[in-house]
Short mmCIF file of C-alpha atoms in Angstrom, two decimals:
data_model
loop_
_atom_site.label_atom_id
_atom_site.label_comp_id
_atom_site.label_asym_id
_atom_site.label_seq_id
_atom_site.Cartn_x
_atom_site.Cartn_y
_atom_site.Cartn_z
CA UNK D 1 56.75 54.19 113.18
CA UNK D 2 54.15 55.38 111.04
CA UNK D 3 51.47 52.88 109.57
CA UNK D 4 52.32 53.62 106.37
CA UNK D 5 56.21 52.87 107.06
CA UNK D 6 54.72 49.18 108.63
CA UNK D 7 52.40 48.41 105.38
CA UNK D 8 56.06 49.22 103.67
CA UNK D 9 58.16 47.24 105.15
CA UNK D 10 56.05 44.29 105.09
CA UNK D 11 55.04 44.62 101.72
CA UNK D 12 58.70 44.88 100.74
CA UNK D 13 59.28 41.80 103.07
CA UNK D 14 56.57 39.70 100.96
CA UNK D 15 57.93 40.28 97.79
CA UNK D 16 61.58 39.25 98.74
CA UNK D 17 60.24 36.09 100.22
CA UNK D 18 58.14 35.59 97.44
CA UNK D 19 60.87 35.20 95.23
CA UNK D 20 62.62 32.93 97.04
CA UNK D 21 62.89 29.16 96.27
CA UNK D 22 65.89 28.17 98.83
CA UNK D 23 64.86 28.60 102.58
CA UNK D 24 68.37 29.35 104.07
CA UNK D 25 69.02 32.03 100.97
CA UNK D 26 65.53 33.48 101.79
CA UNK D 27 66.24 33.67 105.70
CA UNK D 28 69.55 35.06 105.24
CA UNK D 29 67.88 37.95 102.78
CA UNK D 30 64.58 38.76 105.05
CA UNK D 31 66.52 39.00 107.94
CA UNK D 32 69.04 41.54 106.07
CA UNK D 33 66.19 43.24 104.70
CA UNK D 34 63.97 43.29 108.04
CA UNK D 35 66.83 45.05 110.22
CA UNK D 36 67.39 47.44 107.59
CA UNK D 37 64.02 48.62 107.41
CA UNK D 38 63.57 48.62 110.65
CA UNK D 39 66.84 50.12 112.09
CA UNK D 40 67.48 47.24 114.33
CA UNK D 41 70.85 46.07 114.27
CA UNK D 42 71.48 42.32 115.23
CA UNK D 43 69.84 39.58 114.80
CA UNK D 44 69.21 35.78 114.21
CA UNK D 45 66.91 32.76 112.96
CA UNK D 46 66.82 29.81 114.87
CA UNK D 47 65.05 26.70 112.29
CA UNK D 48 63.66 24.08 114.81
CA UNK D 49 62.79 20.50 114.02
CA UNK D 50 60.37 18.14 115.56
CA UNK D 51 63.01 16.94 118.32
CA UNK D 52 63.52 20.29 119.73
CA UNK D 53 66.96 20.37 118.08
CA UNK D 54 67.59 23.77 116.86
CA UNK D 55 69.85 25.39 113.64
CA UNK D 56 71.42 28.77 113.05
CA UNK D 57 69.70 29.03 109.67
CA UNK D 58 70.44 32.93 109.67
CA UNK D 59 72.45 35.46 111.52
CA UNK D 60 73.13 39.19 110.54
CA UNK D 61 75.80 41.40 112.43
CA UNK D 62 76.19 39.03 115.56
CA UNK D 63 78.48 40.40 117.92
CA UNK D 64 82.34 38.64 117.58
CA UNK D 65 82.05 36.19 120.74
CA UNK D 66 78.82 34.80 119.54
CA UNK D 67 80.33 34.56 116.25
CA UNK D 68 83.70 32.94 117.10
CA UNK D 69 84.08 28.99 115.75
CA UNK D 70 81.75 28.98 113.58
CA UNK D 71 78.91 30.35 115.39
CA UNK D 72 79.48 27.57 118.59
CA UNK D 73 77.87 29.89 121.26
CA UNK D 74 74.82 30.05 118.78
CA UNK D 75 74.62 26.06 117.29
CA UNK D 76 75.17 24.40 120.74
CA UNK D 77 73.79 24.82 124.25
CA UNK D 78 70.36 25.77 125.02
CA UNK D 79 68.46 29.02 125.69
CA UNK D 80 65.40 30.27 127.56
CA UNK D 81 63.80 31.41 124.07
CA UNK D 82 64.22 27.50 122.32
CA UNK D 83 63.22 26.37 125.61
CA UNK D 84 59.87 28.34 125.77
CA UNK D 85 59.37 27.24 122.15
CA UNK D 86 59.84 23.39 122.75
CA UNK D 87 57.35 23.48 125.53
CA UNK D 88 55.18 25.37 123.52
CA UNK D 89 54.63 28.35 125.72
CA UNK D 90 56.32 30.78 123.13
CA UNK D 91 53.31 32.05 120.91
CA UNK D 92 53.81 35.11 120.79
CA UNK D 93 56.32 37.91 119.98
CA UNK D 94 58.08 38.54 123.49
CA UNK D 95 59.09 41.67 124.49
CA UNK D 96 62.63 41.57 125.71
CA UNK D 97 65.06 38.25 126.39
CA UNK D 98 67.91 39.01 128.64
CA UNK D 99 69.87 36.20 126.12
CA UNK D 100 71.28 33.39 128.30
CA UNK D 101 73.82 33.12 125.43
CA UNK D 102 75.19 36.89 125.77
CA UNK D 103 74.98 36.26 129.32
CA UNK D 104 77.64 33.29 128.96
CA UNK D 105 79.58 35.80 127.18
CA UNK D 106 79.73 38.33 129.82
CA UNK D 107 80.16 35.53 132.88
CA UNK D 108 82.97 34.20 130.87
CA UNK D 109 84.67 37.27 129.61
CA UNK D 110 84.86 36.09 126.08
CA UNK D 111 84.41 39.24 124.45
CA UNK D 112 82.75 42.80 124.45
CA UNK D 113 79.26 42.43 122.82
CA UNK D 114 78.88 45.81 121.72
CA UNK D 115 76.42 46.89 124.11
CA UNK D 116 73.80 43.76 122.67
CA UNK D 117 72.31 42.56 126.06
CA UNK D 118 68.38 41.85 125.43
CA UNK D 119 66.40 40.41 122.52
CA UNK D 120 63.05 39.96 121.40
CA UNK D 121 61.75 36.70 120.18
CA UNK D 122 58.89 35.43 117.85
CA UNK D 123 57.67 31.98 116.57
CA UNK D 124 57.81 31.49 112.85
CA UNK D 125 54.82 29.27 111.85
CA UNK D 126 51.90 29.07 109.49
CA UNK D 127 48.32 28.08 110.64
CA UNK D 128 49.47 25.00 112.96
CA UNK D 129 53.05 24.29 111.59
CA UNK D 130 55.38 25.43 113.85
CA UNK D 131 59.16 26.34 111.93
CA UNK D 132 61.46 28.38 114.45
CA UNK D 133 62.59 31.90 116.36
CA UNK D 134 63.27 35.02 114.62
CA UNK D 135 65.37 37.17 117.17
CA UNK D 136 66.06 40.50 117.12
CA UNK D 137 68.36 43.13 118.86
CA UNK D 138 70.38 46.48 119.07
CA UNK D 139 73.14 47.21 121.02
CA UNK D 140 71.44 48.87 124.59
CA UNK D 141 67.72 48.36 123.32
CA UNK D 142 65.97 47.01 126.48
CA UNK D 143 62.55 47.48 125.28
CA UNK D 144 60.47 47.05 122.08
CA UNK D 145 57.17 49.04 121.75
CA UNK D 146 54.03 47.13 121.45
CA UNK D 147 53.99 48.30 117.47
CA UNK D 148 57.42 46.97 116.92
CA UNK D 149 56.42 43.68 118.38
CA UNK D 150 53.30 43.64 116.31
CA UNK D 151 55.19 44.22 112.99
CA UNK D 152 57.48 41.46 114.07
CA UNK D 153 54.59 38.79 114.22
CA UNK D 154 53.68 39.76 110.85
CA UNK D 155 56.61 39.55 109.66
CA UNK D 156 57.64 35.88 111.24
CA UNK D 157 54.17 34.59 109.63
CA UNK D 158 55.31 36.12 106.22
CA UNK D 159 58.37 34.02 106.64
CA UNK D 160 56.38 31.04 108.11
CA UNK D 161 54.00 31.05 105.10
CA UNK D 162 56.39 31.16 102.59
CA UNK D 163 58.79 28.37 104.54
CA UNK D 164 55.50 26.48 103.92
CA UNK D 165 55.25 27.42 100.72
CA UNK D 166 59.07 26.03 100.03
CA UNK D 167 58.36 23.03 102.03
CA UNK D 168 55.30 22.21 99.71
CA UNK D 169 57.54 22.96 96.42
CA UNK D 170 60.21 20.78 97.23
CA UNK D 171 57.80 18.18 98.20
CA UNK D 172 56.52 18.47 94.22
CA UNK D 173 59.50 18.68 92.90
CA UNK D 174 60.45 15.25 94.66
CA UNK D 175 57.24 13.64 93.52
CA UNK D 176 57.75 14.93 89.79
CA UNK D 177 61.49 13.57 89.78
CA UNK D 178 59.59 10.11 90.80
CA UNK D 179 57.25 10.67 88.05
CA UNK D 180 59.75 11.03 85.82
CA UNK D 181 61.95 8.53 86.86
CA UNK D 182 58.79 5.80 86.59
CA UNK D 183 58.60 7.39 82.79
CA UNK D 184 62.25 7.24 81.61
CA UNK D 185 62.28 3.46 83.14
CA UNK D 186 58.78 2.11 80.89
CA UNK D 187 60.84 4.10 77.47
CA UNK D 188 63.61 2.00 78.96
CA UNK D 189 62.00 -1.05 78.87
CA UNK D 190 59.70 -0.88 76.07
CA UNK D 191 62.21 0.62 73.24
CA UNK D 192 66.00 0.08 74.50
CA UNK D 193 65.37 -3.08 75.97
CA UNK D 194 63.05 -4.50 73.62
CA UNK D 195 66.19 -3.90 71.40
CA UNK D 196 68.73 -5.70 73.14
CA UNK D 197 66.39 -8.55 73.01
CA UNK D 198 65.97 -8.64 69.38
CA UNK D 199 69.64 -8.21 69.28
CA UNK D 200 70.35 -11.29 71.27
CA UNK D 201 67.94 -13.79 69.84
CA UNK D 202 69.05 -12.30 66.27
CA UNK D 203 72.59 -12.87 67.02
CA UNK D 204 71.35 -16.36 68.52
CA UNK D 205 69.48 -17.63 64.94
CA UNK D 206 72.73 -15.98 63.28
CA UNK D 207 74.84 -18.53 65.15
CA UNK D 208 72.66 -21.28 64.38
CA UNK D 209 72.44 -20.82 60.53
CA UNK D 210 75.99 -20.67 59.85
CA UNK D 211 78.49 -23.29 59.76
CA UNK D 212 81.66 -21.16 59.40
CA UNK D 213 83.51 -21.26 62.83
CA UNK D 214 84.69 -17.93 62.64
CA UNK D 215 81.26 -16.60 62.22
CA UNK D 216 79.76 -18.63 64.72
CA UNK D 217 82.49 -17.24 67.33
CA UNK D 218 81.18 -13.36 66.29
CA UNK D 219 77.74 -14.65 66.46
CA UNK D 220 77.89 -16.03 70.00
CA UNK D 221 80.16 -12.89 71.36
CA UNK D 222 77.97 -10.37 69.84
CA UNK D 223 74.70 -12.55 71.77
CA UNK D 224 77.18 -12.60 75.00
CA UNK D 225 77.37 -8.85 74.81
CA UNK D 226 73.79 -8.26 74.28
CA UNK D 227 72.51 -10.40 77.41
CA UNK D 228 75.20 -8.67 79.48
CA UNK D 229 74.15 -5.55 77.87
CA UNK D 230 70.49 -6.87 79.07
CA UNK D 231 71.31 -7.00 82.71
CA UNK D 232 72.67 -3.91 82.97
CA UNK D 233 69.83 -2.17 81.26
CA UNK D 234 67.47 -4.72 83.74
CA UNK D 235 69.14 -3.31 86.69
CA UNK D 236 68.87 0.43 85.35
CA UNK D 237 65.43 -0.04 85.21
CA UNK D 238 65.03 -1.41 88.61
CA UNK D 239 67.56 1.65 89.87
CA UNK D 240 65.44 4.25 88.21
CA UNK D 241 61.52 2.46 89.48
CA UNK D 242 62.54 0.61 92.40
CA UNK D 243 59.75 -2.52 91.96
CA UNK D 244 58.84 -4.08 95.10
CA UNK D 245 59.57 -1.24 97.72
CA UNK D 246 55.59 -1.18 98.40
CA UNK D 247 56.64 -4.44 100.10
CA UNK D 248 59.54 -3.00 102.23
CA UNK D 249 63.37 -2.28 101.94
CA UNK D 250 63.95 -6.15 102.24
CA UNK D 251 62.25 -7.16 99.96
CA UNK D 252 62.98 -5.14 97.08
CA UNK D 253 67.15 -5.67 98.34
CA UNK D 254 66.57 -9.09 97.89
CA UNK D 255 64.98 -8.95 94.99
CA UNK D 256 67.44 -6.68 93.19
CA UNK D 257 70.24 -9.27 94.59
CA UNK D 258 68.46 -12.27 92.90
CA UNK D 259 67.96 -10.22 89.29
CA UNK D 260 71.96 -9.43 89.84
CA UNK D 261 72.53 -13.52 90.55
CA UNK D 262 73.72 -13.22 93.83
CA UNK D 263 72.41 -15.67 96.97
CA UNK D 264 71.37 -13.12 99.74
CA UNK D 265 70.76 -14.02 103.40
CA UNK D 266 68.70 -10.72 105.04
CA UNK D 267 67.26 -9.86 108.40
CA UNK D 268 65.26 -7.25 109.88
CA UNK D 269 65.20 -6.98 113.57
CA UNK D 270 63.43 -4.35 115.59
CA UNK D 271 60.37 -2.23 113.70
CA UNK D 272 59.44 -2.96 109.86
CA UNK D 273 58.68 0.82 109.20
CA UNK D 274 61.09 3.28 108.18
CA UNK D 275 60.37 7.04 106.89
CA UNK D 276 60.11 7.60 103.26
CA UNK D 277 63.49 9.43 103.20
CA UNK D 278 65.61 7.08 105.27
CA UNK D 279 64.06 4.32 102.62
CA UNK D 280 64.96 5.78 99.31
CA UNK D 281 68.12 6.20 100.64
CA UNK D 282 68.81 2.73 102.25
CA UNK D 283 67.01 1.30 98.76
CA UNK D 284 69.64 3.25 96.66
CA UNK D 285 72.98 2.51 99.25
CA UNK D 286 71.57 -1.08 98.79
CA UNK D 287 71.48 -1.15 95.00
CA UNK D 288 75.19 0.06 94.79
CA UNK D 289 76.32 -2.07 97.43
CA UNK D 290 74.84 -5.32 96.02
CA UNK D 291 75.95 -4.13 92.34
CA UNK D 292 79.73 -3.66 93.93
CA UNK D 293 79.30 -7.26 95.40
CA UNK D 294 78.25 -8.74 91.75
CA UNK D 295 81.16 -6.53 89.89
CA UNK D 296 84.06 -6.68 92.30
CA UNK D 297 83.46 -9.23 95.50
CA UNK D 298 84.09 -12.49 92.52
CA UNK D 299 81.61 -14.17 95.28
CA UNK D 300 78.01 -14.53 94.66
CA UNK D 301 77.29 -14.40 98.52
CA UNK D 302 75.69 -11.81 100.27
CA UNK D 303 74.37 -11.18 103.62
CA UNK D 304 72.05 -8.24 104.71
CA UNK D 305 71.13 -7.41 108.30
CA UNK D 306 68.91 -4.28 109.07
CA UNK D 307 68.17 -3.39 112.61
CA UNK D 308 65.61 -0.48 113.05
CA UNK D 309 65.72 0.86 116.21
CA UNK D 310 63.31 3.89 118.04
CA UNK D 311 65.65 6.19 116.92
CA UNK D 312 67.59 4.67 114.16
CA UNK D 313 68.05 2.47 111.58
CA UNK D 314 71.64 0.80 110.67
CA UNK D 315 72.23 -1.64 107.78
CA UNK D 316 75.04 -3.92 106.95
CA UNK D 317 75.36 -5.72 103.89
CA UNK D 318 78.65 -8.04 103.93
CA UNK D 319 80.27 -10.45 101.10
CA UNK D 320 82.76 -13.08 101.95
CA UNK D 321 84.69 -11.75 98.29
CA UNK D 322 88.02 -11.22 97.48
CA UNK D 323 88.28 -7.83 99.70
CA UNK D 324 90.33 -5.07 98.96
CA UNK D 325 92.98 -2.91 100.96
CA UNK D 326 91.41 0.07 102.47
CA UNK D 327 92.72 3.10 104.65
CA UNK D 328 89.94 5.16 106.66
CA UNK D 329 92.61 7.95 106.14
CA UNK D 330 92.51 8.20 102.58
CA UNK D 331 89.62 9.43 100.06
CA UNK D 332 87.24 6.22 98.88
CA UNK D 333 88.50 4.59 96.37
CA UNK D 334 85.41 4.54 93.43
CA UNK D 335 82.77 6.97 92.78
CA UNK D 336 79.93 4.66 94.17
CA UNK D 337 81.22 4.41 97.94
CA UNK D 338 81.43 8.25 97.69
CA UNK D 339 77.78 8.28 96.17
CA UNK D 340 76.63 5.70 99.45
CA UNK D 341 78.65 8.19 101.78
CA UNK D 342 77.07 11.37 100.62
CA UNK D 343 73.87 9.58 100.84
CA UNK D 344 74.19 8.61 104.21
CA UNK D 345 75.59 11.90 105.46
CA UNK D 346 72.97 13.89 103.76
CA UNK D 347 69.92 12.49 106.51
CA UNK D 348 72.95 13.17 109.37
CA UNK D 349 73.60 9.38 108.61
CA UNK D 350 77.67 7.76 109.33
CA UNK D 351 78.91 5.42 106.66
CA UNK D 352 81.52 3.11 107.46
CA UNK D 353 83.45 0.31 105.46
CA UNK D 354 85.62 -2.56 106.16
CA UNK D 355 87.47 -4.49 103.75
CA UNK D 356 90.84 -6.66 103.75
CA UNK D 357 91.87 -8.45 100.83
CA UNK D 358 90.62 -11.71 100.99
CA UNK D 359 87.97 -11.18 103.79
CA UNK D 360 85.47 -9.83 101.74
CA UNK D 361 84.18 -6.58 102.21
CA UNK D 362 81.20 -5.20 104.93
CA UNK D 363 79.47 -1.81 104.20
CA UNK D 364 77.89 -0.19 107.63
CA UNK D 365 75.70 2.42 107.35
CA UNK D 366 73.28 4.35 110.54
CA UNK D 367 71.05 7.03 110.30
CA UNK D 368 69.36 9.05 113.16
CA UNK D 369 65.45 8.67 112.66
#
């Protein structure tokens, strides 16, 4: 390969991964792009996180045993080349991987793999962040020149830099939603708010000033409606800038309980730290929980225990309400314990609930950290 083709295919490389904004959707499209220029035919992206543990983030034309349920062969099990990487001796591209995963194939006669025996291997990272593999292969290639393996590092720190460059996006985009969030909840409280207030001490004087029975009755629902009206817009607020997380999880929980009018009882065992993620999300599975307890529960009694472990944190907030009748087998019942679920499961988190009618109701959820 000519250096002209190289300069090519790397500068047609950089401006598909410049365009990108979703990591998977660019990995998927560089490594379609990168074996087409190239003339390779197989190959695969490994994205590796700070435990070792490794995802198929990518794959283009494996062969059909590798590909079989869902990729197993590829998502499970270990590998010389993930190995290597986790012990951080793999810094380089490597010339040629006899694959310990084709290898299974052949020792188990699972399938013909079209003549794909060997691989070559490169880190993806940028500066000192480390990200994952790129592999590549064709079917009875058993050797990759020392140009081919060059172009291959430059291409894995393209895709490293612009991972980075993802990573740092989404990382603005979350602190601009918090921005925003902190914004919408002052207008909140300075013009809606304000409002409601007006309208309940109006409706208040109203009630006062008239003698008519009747209009007394209006007077005193419409000032009813409006305080209700009040602590719903209160909580909002709290929902949208959660007050009192600086502290820690507990005590903005029992805060949030208090403003609701429920008596909480909480304890944290194990460490007081928790990741910024696994927070927001046990601060927002809180909120709903607690607001389920003060709509449904007809108990102003709460209990919170959170136990943070080394390697996770689980959380159980119980009532001693009225209960309710629930099935593990069927779909959750309201929109809110799917909302806590999806949470939950979206930082590889379980969510569990248990609930009879009359023994009040206990909400379980663990996450990995």
């Amino acid at each position: 390969m000519s250096r002209n083709e190289e300069i090519g295919i790397l500068k047609e490389i950089a401006e598909l991964l410049n365009e990108g904004v979703d990591s998977k959707t660019v990995l998927a499209g560089v490594l379609r792009k990168l074996l087409h220029l190239t003339g390779l035919q197989t190959g695969w992206i490994f994205l590796i996180d700070e435990k070792g543990q490794h995802q198929l983030a990518a794959k283009e034309s494996l062969p059909e045993p590798l590909a079989q349920q869902d990729n197993q062969r590829m998502c499970k099990g270990d590998c010389w080349c993930v190995s290597r990487y986790n012990n951080g001796k793999l810094n380089k591209a490597v010339n040629i991987i006899e694959c310990q995963r084709i290898e299974n194939v052949i020792f188990e006669k699972a399938g013909e793999t079209g003549g794909l025996t060997h691989h070559a291997t490169v880190p993806l990272r940028a500066g000192n962040e480390r990200f994952g593999l790129l592999n590549v292969g064709s079917p009875y290639k058993t050797h990759f020149q020392k140009d081919e393996l060059a172009l291959l590092e430059a291409v894995a720190f393209q895709i490293g830099t612009s991972l980075k460059r993802i990573n740092l996006t989404q990382r603005e985009q979350e602190t601009a939603l918090i921005s925003e969030r902190n914004r919408l909840a002052r207008d909140l409280h300075d013009s809606v708010n304000q409002l409601l207030f007006s309208l309940s001490l109006t409706a208040r004087a109203g009630r006062e000033m008239t003698e008519n029975e009747e209009v007394k009755q209006t007077f005193a629902y419409i000032q009813d409606l409006s305080q209700e009206a009040l602590g719903e817009m209160r909580a909002l607020i709290w929902q949208l800038k959660p007050q009192g997380l600086e502290n820690g999880i507990i005590s903005a929980l029992k805060s949030y309980a208090e403003m609701l009018g429920l008596s909480i009882y909480a304890k944290l065992t194990g460490i007081s730290s928790f990741p910024e993620k696994i927070e927001e999300a046990l601060w927002r599975i809180g909120q709903e929980a607690l607001g389920n307890c003060k709509k449904h529960s007809q108990s102003t009694h709460v209990s919170l225990d959170l136990n943070r472990s080394s390697d996770s944190v689980t959380m159980k907030i119980q009532d001693q309400g009225c209960g309710f009748f629930y099935d593990e087998s069927f779909e959750l019942p309201s929109f809110g314990l799917k909302n806590m679920k999806a949470r939950a499961e979206a930082l590889n988190g379980t969510f569990q609930i248990n609930s009879k009618p009359g023994s009040g109701t206990e909400i379980k959820i663990k996450i990995p950290i």
